[in-house]
C-alpha cells in the first residue's frame, strides 16, 4: 500500500496556485476547494493529505515532521535556515529581496545604518558581506512605514510588483537576491517515504516546467 504524504501548503494566493500544480500532477483532493474554515483535507484515493498553514510556518511543520513536504519561499528558508531538504524550485511566487528607502537616499557611513525588516538574519548577512555596521529594527509587517516615519534609514524587504514602495514614495536601492517558492521535505520522511516523495517530485516537476510563471 502507498504511504500517505502530508503536505503543508501556504495559506493564500500562492497556496492556491501551488494546489493547482499538485492537482494537475495527480494529487487532487477536491474537498480542499470547498469554502469553509477547515484546515486539513485528505484524499485516500490519491494518498495525500493537505494542511493550510501560515506561509512563514510551513518550514516549521516540515522540519518537525508534522508534514512530510511543504512549499516555502526561499526568503523563509534563508531567514530561519530550517533543517530540511530543498527538493525543487517551483518557479512561482517570484519576487526580490531588496534594500529600499527614500528616493535618492545617501548612506551616512559615519554612523550605523538603521535597517527595519522582517528578515533580520538576511539583513545581517547582507550588510556583514558589505562590512557595513547596522542597527536592526525587527518588525512584523508594514515595514515601509519605518523610513517614512524616520524610525529607520532603509528597509530590507520583499518586493513583488513594486506597488507598495511606489505608493509610499520609496524606491529599491539595492537588490539582495531573487526569491521563489521551493518544495521542501522533512529529512526522515525523505528516507522512509522516499519512493512516494520522489514520485511526487517528478510529477510536480513535469507540471511546473510548463506552469511555472510569475
Ligand atoms: C509584502 C512585503 C511588501 C509587499 C511587497 O508585504 O513586505 O510590503 O508585500 O509587494 P509589492 O511589491 O507587490 O507591493 P505583505 O503583503 O506580506 O504584508 P505585511 O506588510 O503585513 O508584511
Tab-separated table of C-alpha atoms and ligand atoms in Angstrom:
chain	number	residue	atom	x	y	z
A	1	UNK	CA	0.000	0.000	0.000
A	2	UNK	CA	1.138	3.532	-0.781
A	3	UNK	CA	2.198	5.701	2.164
A	4	UNK	CA	0.104	8.827	2.592
A	5	UNK	CA	2.050	12.083	2.065
A	6	UNK	CA	1.309	15.002	4.390
A	7	UNK	CA	1.711	18.371	2.673
A	8	UNK	CA	1.897	21.806	4.337
A	9	UNK	CA	0.571	24.402	1.902
A	10	UNK	CA	0.991	28.157	2.430
A	11	UNK	CA	-2.415	29.745	3.043
A	12	UNK	CA	-3.338	32.416	0.493
A	13	UNK	CA	-2.898	33.161	-3.183
A	14	UNK	CA	0.401	31.310	-3.591
A	15	UNK	CA	-1.024	28.245	-1.833
A	16	UNK	CA	-3.965	28.127	-4.216
A	17	UNK	CA	-1.608	28.216	-7.199
A	18	UNK	CA	0.524	25.534	-5.591
A	19	UNK	CA	-2.516	23.301	-5.027
A	20	UNK	CA	-3.357	23.763	-8.706
A	21	UNK	CA	0.051	22.309	-9.603
A	22	UNK	CA	-0.438	19.362	-7.220
A	23	UNK	CA	-3.896	18.811	-8.699
A	24	UNK	CA	-2.529	18.698	-12.244
A	25	UNK	CA	0.288	16.410	-11.091
A	26	UNK	CA	-2.261	13.778	-9.989
A	27	UNK	CA	-2.654	14.712	-6.310
A	28	UNK	CA	-6.119	16.181	-6.361
A	29	UNK	CA	-8.239	16.457	-3.265
A	30	UNK	CA	-11.500	18.120	-4.356
A	31	UNK	CA	-12.694	18.814	-0.792
A	32	UNK	CA	-9.941	21.459	-0.496
A	33	UNK	CA	-11.917	23.694	-2.870
A	34	UNK	CA	-14.934	23.837	-0.553
A	35	UNK	CA	-15.271	27.209	1.111
A	36	UNK	CA	-15.097	26.542	4.821
A	37	UNK	CA	-12.669	27.059	7.694
A	38	UNK	CA	-11.299	23.517	7.720
A	39	UNK	CA	-7.518	23.211	7.792
A	40	UNK	CA	-6.979	19.542	6.886
A	41	UNK	CA	-8.077	17.832	3.672
A	42	UNK	CA	-7.425	14.265	2.637
A	43	UNK	CA	-7.753	12.156	-0.476
A	44	UNK	CA	-7.375	8.488	0.364
A	45	UNK	CA	-7.557	7.643	-3.322
A	46	UNK	CA	-4.501	9.791	-4.113
A	47	UNK	CA	-2.698	9.033	-0.824
A	48	UNK	CA	-2.374	12.707	0.050
A	49	UNK	CA	-3.309	14.940	2.980
A	50	UNK	CA	-3.051	18.744	2.860
A	51	UNK	CA	-2.792	21.289	5.702
A	52	UNK	CA	-3.230	25.037	5.218
A	53	UNK	CA	-0.645	26.822	7.345
A	54	UNK	CA	0.647	30.378	7.658
A	55	UNK	CA	3.293	30.769	4.909
A	56	UNK	CA	6.066	31.593	7.375
A	57	UNK	CA	5.212	28.445	9.411
A	58	UNK	CA	5.452	25.870	6.575
A	59	UNK	CA	9.134	25.161	7.246
A	60	UNK	CA	8.445	24.546	10.965
A	61	UNK	CA	5.785	21.905	10.200
A	62	UNK	CA	8.142	20.216	7.748
A	63	UNK	CA	11.235	20.419	9.970
A	64	UNK	CA	9.331	18.830	12.880
A	65	UNK	CA	7.806	16.121	10.693
A	66	UNK	CA	4.153	17.142	11.166
A	67	UNK	CA	4.229	17.495	7.372
A	68	UNK	CA	6.404	15.323	5.101
A	69	UNK	CA	6.728	18.022	2.482
A	70	UNK	CA	5.693	21.642	2.028
A	71	UNK	CA	6.080	24.738	-0.071
A	72	UNK	CA	8.006	27.678	1.374
A	73	UNK	CA	9.534	30.836	-0.025
A	74	UNK	CA	13.309	30.981	-0.350
A	75	UNK	CA	13.135	34.085	1.909
A	76	UNK	CA	11.831	31.968	4.797
A	77	UNK	CA	14.423	29.241	4.159
A	78	UNK	CA	17.271	31.772	4.202
A	79	UNK	CA	15.951	33.587	7.242
A	80	UNK	CA	15.230	30.595	9.507
A	81	UNK	CA	17.622	28.006	7.995
A	82	UNK	CA	15.321	25.065	8.871
A	83	UNK	CA	16.877	21.590	8.845
A	84	UNK	CA	15.000	20.328	5.744
A	85	UNK	CA	15.850	19.259	2.202
A	86	UNK	CA	15.096	21.664	-0.611
A	87	UNK	CA	13.825	19.469	-3.464
A	88	UNK	CA	12.572	21.768	-6.225
A	89	UNK	CA	12.375	25.372	-7.333
A	90	UNK	CA	8.698	25.732	-8.303
A	91	UNK	CA	9.410	28.907	-10.298
A	92	UNK	CA	6.412	30.630	-8.827
A	93	UNK	CA	5.820	33.222	-6.125
A	94	UNK	CA	8.720	35.084	-7.661
A	95	UNK	CA	9.890	38.324	-6.049
A	96	UNK	CA	13.117	40.040	-4.956
A	97	UNK	CA	14.682	40.668	-1.552
A	98	UNK	CA	15.744	44.294	-1.682
A	99	UNK	CA	17.075	47.232	0.269
A	100	UNK	CA	14.606	50.077	-0.191
A	101	UNK	CA	14.388	53.603	1.123
A	102	UNK	CA	13.579	57.192	0.246
A	103	UNK	CA	14.348	58.045	-3.378
A	104	UNK	CA	17.907	59.399	-3.716
A	105	UNK	CA	18.874	58.097	-0.255
A	106	UNK	CA	22.568	58.627	0.563
A	107	UNK	CA	24.149	56.491	3.246
A	108	UNK	CA	25.967	58.334	6.030
A	109	UNK	CA	28.761	55.870	6.762
A	110	UNK	CA	29.827	57.811	9.856
A	111	UNK	CA	27.106	56.010	11.837
A	112	UNK	CA	25.338	52.652	11.907
A	113	UNK	CA	22.653	52.267	9.247
A	114	UNK	CA	19.193	51.770	10.795
A	115	UNK	CA	17.507	48.851	8.958
A	116	UNK	CA	13.856	47.896	9.537
A	117	UNK	CA	12.949	44.369	8.440
A	118	UNK	CA	11.010	41.149	8.940
A	119	UNK	CA	14.219	39.345	7.905
A	120	UNK	CA	16.947	40.227	10.460
A	121	UNK	CA	19.229	37.313	9.522
A	122	UNK	CA	19.132	38.033	5.799
A	123	UNK	CA	19.774	41.731	6.525
A	124	UNK	CA	22.644	40.979	8.948
A	125	UNK	CA	24.314	38.608	6.490
A	126	UNK	CA	23.946	41.043	3.620
A	127	UNK	CA	25.441	44.005	5.484
A	128	UNK	CA	28.168	41.839	7.046
A	129	UNK	CA	29.225	40.946	3.490
A	130	UNK	CA	29.458	44.700	2.794
A	131	UNK	CA	31.278	45.321	6.111
A	132	UNK	CA	28.594	47.888	6.950
A	133	UNK	CA	27.595	48.341	10.575
A	134	UNK	CA	23.832	48.265	11.102
A	135	UNK	CA	21.215	48.694	13.766
A	136	UNK	CA	18.395	46.181	13.127
A	137	UNK	CA	14.796	47.145	13.872
A	138	UNK	CA	12.760	43.927	13.726
A	139	UNK	CA	9.149	44.487	12.612
A	140	UNK	CA	6.375	42.072	11.668
A	141	UNK	CA	4.627	43.941	8.854
A	142	UNK	CA	4.006	47.301	7.168
A	143	UNK	CA	7.788	47.701	7.070
A	144	UNK	CA	7.510	50.613	4.638
A	145	UNK	CA	6.271	52.829	7.472
A	146	UNK	CA	9.641	52.779	9.256
A	147	UNK	CA	11.641	55.021	6.856
A	148	UNK	CA	8.603	57.245	6.236
A	149	UNK	CA	8.370	57.950	9.974
A	150	UNK	CA	12.190	58.241	10.104
A	151	UNK	CA	12.393	55.332	12.548
A	152	UNK	CA	14.814	53.655	10.120
A	153	UNK	CA	17.035	54.794	7.249
A	154	UNK	CA	16.159	51.873	4.961
A	155	UNK	CA	14.219	48.597	4.905
A	156	UNK	CA	15.157	45.098	3.800
A	157	UNK	CA	12.011	43.544	2.395
A	158	UNK	CA	10.304	41.574	-0.349
A	159	UNK	CA	9.415	43.496	-3.500
A	160	UNK	CA	6.968	41.797	-5.832
A	161	UNK	CA	5.193	44.288	-8.092
A	162	UNK	CA	6.843	47.367	-6.505
A	163	UNK	CA	3.417	48.936	-5.873
A	164	UNK	CA	3.807	49.224	-2.092
A	165	UNK	CA	7.108	51.091	-2.456
A	166	UNK	CA	5.785	53.356	-5.196
A	167	UNK	CA	2.625	54.265	-3.306
A	168	UNK	CA	4.731	55.206	-0.294
A	169	UNK	CA	7.311	57.241	-2.214
A	170	UNK	CA	10.081	54.735	-1.645
A	171	UNK	CA	12.400	53.069	-4.158
A	172	UNK	CA	14.589	49.985	-4.492
A	173	UNK	CA	18.165	50.991	-3.578
A	174	UNK	CA	19.890	47.591	-3.891
A	175	UNK	CA	18.827	44.082	-4.898
A	176	UNK	CA	19.938	41.402	-2.485
A	177	UNK	CA	18.660	38.247	-4.193
A	178	UNK	CA	15.803	36.709	-6.207
A	179	UNK	CA	13.180	34.690	-4.307
A	180	UNK	CA	10.816	31.918	-5.422
A	181	UNK	CA	8.742	29.127	-3.877
A	182	UNK	CA	10.550	25.861	-3.083
A	183	UNK	CA	9.315	22.318	-2.457
A	184	UNK	CA	10.890	21.148	0.806
A	185	UNK	CA	10.969	17.798	2.575
A	186	UNK	CA	11.383	16.549	6.116
A	187	UNK	CA	14.692	14.636	6.306
A	188	UNK	CA	13.285	11.488	7.955
A	189	UNK	CA	10.254	11.362	5.619
A	190	UNK	CA	12.618	11.693	2.670
A	191	UNK	CA	14.267	8.476	3.789
A	192	UNK	CA	11.220	6.455	4.808
A	193	UNK	CA	8.753	7.685	2.166
A	194	UNK	CA	11.414	8.083	-0.483
A	195	UNK	CA	9.549	6.276	-3.260
A	196	UNK	CA	6.387	8.353	-2.783
A	197	UNK	CA	8.265	11.642	-2.390
A	198	UNK	CA	10.453	11.057	-5.465
A	199	UNK	CA	7.382	10.124	-7.499
A	200	UNK	CA	5.578	13.285	-6.365
A	201	UNK	CA	8.658	15.391	-7.076
A	202	UNK	CA	8.902	14.092	-10.636
A	203	UNK	CA	5.201	14.673	-11.339
A	204	UNK	CA	5.339	18.190	-9.866
A	205	UNK	CA	8.486	18.972	-11.829
A	206	UNK	CA	6.897	17.926	-15.098
A	207	UNK	CA	3.838	20.139	-14.461
A	208	UNK	CA	5.968	23.041	-13.170
A	209	UNK	CA	8.137	23.086	-16.269
A	210	UNK	CA	5.082	24.288	-18.187
A	211	UNK	CA	3.196	26.127	-15.470
A	212	UNK	CA	5.979	27.984	-13.642
A	213	UNK	CA	5.427	31.708	-14.019
A	214	UNK	CA	5.334	34.962	-12.116
B	1	LIG	C1	4.851	42.195	1.393
B	1	LIG	C2	6.135	42.982	1.560
B	1	LIG	C3	5.785	44.327	0.949
B	1	LIG	C4	4.802	43.948	-0.154
B	1	LIG	C5	5.521	43.945	-1.486
B	1	LIG	O1	4.015	42.532	2.445
B	1	LIG	O2	6.527	43.074	2.920
B	1	LIG	O3	5.163	45.167	1.899
B	1	LIG	O4	4.320	42.627	0.145
B	1	LIG	O5	4.651	43.657	-2.549
B	1	LIG	P1	4.533	44.598	-3.819
B	1	LIG	O6	5.931	44.903	-4.311
B	1	LIG	O7	3.767	43.782	-4.830
B	1	LIG	O8	3.799	45.844	-3.424
B	1	LIG	P2	2.755	41.670	2.842
B	1	LIG	O9	1.700	41.801	1.811
B	1	LIG	O10	3.200	40.286	3.136
B	1	LIG	O11	2.224	42.414	4.149
B	1	LIG	P3	2.924	42.887	5.502
B	1	LIG	O12	3.173	44.342	5.345
B	1	LIG	O13	1.916	42.593	6.557
B	1	LIG	O14	4.194	42.131	5.703
